[in-house]
PDB file of C-alpha atoms in Angstrom:
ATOM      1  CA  UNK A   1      -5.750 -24.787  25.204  1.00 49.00           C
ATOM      2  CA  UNK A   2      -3.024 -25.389  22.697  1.00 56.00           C
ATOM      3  CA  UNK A   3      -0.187 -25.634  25.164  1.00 59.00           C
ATOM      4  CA  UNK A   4       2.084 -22.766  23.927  1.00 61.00           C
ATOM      5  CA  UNK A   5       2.989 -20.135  26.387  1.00 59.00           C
ATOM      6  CA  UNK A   6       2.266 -16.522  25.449  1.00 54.00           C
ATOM      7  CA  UNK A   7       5.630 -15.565  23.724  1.00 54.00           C
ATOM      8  CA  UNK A   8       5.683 -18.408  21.737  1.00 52.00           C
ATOM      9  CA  UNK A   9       1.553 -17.551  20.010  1.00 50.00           C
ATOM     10  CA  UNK A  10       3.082 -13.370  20.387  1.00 50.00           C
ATOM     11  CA  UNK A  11       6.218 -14.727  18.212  1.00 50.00           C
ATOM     12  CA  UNK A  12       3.903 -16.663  15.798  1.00 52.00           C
ATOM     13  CA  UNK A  13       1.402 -13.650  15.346  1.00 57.00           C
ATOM     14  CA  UNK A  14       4.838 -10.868  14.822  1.00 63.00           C
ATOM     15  CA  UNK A  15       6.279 -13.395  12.022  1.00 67.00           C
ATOM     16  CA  UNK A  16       2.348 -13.882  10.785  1.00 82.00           C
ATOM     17  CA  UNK A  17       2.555  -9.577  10.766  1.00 85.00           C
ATOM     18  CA  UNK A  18       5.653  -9.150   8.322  1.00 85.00           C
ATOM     19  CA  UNK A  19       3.529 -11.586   5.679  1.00 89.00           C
ATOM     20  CA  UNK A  20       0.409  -9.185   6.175  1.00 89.00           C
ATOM     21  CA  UNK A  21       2.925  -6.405   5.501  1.00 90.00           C
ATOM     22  CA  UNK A  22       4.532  -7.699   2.675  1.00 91.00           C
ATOM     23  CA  UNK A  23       0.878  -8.973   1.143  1.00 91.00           C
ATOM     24  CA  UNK A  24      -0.550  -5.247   1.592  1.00 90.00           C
ATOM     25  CA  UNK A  25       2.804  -3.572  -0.549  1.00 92.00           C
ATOM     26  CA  UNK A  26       1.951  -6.594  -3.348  1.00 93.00           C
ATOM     27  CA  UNK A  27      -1.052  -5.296  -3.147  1.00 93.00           C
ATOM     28  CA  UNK A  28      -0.394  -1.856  -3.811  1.00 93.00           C
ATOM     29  CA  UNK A  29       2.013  -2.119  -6.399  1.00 93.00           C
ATOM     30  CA  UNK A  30      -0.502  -4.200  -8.049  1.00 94.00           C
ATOM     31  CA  UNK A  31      -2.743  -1.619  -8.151  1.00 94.00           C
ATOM     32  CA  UNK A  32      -0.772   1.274  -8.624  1.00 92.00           C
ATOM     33  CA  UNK A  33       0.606   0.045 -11.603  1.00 92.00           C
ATOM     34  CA  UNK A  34      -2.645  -1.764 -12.777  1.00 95.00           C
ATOM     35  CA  UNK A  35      -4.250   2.427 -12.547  1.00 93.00           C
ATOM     36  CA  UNK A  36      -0.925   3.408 -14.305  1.00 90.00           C
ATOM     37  CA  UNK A  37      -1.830   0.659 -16.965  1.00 91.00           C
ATOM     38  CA  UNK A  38      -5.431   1.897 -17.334  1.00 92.00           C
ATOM     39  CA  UNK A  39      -4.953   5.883 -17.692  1.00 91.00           C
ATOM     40  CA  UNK A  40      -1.993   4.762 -20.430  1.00 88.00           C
ATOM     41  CA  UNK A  41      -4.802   3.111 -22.568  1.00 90.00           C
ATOM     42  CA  UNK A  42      -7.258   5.376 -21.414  1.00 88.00           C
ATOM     43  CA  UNK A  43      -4.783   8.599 -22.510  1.00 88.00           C
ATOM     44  CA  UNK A  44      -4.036   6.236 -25.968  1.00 85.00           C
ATOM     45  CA  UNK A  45      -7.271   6.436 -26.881  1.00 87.00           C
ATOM     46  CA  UNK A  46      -8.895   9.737 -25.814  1.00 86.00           C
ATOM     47  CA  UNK A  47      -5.776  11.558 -26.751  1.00 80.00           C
ATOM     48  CA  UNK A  48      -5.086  13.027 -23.073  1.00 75.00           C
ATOM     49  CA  UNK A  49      -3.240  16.171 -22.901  1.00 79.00           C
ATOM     50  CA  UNK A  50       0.602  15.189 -21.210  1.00 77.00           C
ATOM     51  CA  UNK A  51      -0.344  17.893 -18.531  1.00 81.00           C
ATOM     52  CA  UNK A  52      -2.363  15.361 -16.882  1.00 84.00           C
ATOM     53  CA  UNK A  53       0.227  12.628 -17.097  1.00 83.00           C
ATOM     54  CA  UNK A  54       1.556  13.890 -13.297  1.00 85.00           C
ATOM     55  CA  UNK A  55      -1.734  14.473 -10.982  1.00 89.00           C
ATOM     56  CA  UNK A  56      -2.749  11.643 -12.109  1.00 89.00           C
ATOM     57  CA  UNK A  57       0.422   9.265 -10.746  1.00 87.00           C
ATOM     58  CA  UNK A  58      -0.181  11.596  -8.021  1.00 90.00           C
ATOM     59  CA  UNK A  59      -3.831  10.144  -7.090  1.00 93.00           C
ATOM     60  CA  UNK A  60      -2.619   6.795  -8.315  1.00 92.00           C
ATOM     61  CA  UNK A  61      -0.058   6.728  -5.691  1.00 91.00           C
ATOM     62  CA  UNK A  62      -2.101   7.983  -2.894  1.00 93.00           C
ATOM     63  CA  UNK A  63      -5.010   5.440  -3.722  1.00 94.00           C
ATOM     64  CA  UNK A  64      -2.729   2.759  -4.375  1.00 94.00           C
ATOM     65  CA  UNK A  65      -1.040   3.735  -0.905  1.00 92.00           C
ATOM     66  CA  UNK A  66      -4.093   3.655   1.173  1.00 93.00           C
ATOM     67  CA  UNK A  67      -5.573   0.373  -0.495  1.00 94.00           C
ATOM     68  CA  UNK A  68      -1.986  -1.392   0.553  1.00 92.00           C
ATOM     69  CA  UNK A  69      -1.857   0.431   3.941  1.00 91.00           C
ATOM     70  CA  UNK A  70      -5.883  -1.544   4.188  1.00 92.00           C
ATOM     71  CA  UNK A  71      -4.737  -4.381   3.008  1.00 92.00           C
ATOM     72  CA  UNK A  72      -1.505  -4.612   5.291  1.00 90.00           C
ATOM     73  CA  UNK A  73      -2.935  -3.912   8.434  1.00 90.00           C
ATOM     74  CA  UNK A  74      -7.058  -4.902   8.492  1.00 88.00           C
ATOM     75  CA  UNK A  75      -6.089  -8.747   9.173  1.00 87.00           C
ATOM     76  CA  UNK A  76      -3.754  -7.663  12.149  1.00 84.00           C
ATOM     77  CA  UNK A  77      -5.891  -4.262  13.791  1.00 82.00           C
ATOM     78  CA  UNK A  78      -3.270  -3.215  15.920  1.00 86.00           C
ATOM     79  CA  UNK A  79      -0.498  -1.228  15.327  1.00 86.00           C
ATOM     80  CA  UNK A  80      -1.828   1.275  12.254  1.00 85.00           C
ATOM     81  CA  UNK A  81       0.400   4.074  11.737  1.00 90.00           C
ATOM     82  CA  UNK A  82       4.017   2.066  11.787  1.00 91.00           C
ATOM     83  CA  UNK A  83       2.552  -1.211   9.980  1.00 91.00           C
ATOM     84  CA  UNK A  84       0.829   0.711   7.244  1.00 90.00           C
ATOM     85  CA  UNK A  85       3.475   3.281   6.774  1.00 91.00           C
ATOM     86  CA  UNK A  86       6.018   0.114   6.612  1.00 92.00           C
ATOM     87  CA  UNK A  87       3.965  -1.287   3.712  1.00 92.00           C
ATOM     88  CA  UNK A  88       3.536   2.179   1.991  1.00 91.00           C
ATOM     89  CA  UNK A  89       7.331   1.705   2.237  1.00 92.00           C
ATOM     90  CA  UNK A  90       7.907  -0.901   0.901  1.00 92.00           C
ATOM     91  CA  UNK A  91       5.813  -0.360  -2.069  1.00 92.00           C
ATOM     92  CA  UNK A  92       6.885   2.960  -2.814  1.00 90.00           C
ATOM     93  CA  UNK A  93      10.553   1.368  -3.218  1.00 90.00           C
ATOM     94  CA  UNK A  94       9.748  -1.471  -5.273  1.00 91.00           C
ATOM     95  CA  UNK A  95       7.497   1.571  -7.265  1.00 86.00           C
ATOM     96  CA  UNK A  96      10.610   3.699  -7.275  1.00 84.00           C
ATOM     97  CA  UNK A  97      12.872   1.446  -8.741  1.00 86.00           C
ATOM     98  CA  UNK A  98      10.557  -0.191 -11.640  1.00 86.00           C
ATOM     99  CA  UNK A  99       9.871   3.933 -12.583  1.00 80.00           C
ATOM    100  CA  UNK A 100      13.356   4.473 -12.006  1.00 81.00           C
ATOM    101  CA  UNK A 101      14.556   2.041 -14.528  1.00 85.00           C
ATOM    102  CA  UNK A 102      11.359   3.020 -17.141  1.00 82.00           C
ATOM    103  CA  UNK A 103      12.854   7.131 -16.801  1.00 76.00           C
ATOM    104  CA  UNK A 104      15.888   5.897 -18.027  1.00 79.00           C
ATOM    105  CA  UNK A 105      17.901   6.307 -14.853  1.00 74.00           C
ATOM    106  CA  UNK A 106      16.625   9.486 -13.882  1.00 74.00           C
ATOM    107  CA  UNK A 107      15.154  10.407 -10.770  1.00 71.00           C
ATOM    108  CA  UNK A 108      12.923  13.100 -10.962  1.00 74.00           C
ATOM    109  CA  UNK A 109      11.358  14.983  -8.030  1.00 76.00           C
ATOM    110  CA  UNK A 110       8.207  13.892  -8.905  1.00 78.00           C
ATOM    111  CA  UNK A 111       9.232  10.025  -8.108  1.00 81.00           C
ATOM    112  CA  UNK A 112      10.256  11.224  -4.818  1.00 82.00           C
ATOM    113  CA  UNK A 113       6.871  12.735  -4.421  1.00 86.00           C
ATOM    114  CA  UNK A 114       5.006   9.554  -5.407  1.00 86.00           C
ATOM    115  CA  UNK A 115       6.996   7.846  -3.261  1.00 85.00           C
ATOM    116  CA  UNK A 116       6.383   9.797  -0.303  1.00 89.00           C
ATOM    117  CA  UNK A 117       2.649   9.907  -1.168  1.00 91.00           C
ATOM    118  CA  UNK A 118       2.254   6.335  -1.122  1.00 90.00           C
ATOM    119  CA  UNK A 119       4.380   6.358   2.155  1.00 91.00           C
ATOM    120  CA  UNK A 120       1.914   8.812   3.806  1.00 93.00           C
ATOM    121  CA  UNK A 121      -1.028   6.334   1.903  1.00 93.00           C
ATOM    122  CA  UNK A 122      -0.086   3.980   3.744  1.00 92.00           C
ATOM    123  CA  UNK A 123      -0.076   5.236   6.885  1.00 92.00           C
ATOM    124  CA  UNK A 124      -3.667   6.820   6.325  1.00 93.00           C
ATOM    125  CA  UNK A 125      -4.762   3.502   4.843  1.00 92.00           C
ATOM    126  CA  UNK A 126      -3.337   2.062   8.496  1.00 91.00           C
ATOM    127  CA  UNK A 127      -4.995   4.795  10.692  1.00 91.00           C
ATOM    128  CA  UNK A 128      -8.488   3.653   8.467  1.00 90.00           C
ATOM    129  CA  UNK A 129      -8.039  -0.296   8.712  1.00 89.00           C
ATOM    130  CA  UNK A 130      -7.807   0.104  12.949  1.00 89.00           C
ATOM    131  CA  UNK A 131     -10.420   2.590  13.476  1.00 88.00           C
ATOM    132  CA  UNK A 132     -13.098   0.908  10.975  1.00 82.00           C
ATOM    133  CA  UNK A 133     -16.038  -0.767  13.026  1.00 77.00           C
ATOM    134  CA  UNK A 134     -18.426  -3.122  11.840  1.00 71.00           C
ATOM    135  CA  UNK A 135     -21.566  -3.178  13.088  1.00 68.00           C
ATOM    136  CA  UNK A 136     -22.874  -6.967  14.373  1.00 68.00           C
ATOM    137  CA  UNK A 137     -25.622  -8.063  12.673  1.00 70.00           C
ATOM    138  CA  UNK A 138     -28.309 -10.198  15.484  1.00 65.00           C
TER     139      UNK A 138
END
């Protein structure tokens, strides 16, 4: 035994949980804009069409979303929906505001729709990081 009581290890694991959170949005803003990075070069060089420019922040967002939502909540398996959605939340402001700034201080309906994607990413990414069972190798 370690000879803490039960709310001190419960108060311990909560502060432990905001870190996970705030680990799975770095990791999704990482990624989102790593994707974002990617199709840019990939666009330079193939000469994409600008029509694709939008459904493909779309799918960015979403993946990026669920991959943070993972991320977030996998380490503490409790708790899916609110603790992945927080982290989609957080992302999808920092997201926001860096896009925000890029657009020239314009905010477009389509950066509320990323946002909200990554939001609802991150709540799916939750949902999948709870329910996901391993199987025990003997």
């Amino acid at each position: 035994m370690s000879g803490k009581n039960k709310s001190t290890r419960r108060n311990e694991v909560s502060g432990n949980n905001y870190i996970r959170i705030l680990v799975g949005s770095a990791v999704s803003v990482i990624m989102f804009f790593v994707l974002l990075a990617l199709f840019a070069l990939f666009s330079l060089k193939n000469g994409a069409n600008s029509s694709l420019y939008f459904p493909a922040g779309v799918a960015f967002a979403l993946l990026s979303g669920i991959a943070g939502g993972f991320a977030a909540v996998r380490p503490i398996k409790q708790k899916g929906v609110p603790y992945g959605a927080l982290s989609g939340f957080i992302s999808s402001l920092f997201c926001a505001a860096v896009l925000f700034v890029v657009n020239g201080n314009k905010a477009g309906s389509g950066l509320f729709i990323l946002a909200g994607l990554m939001l609802l990413g991150g709540a799916a990414g939750g949902i999948g990081a709870v329910n996901l069972k391993f199987k025990k190798k003997y």
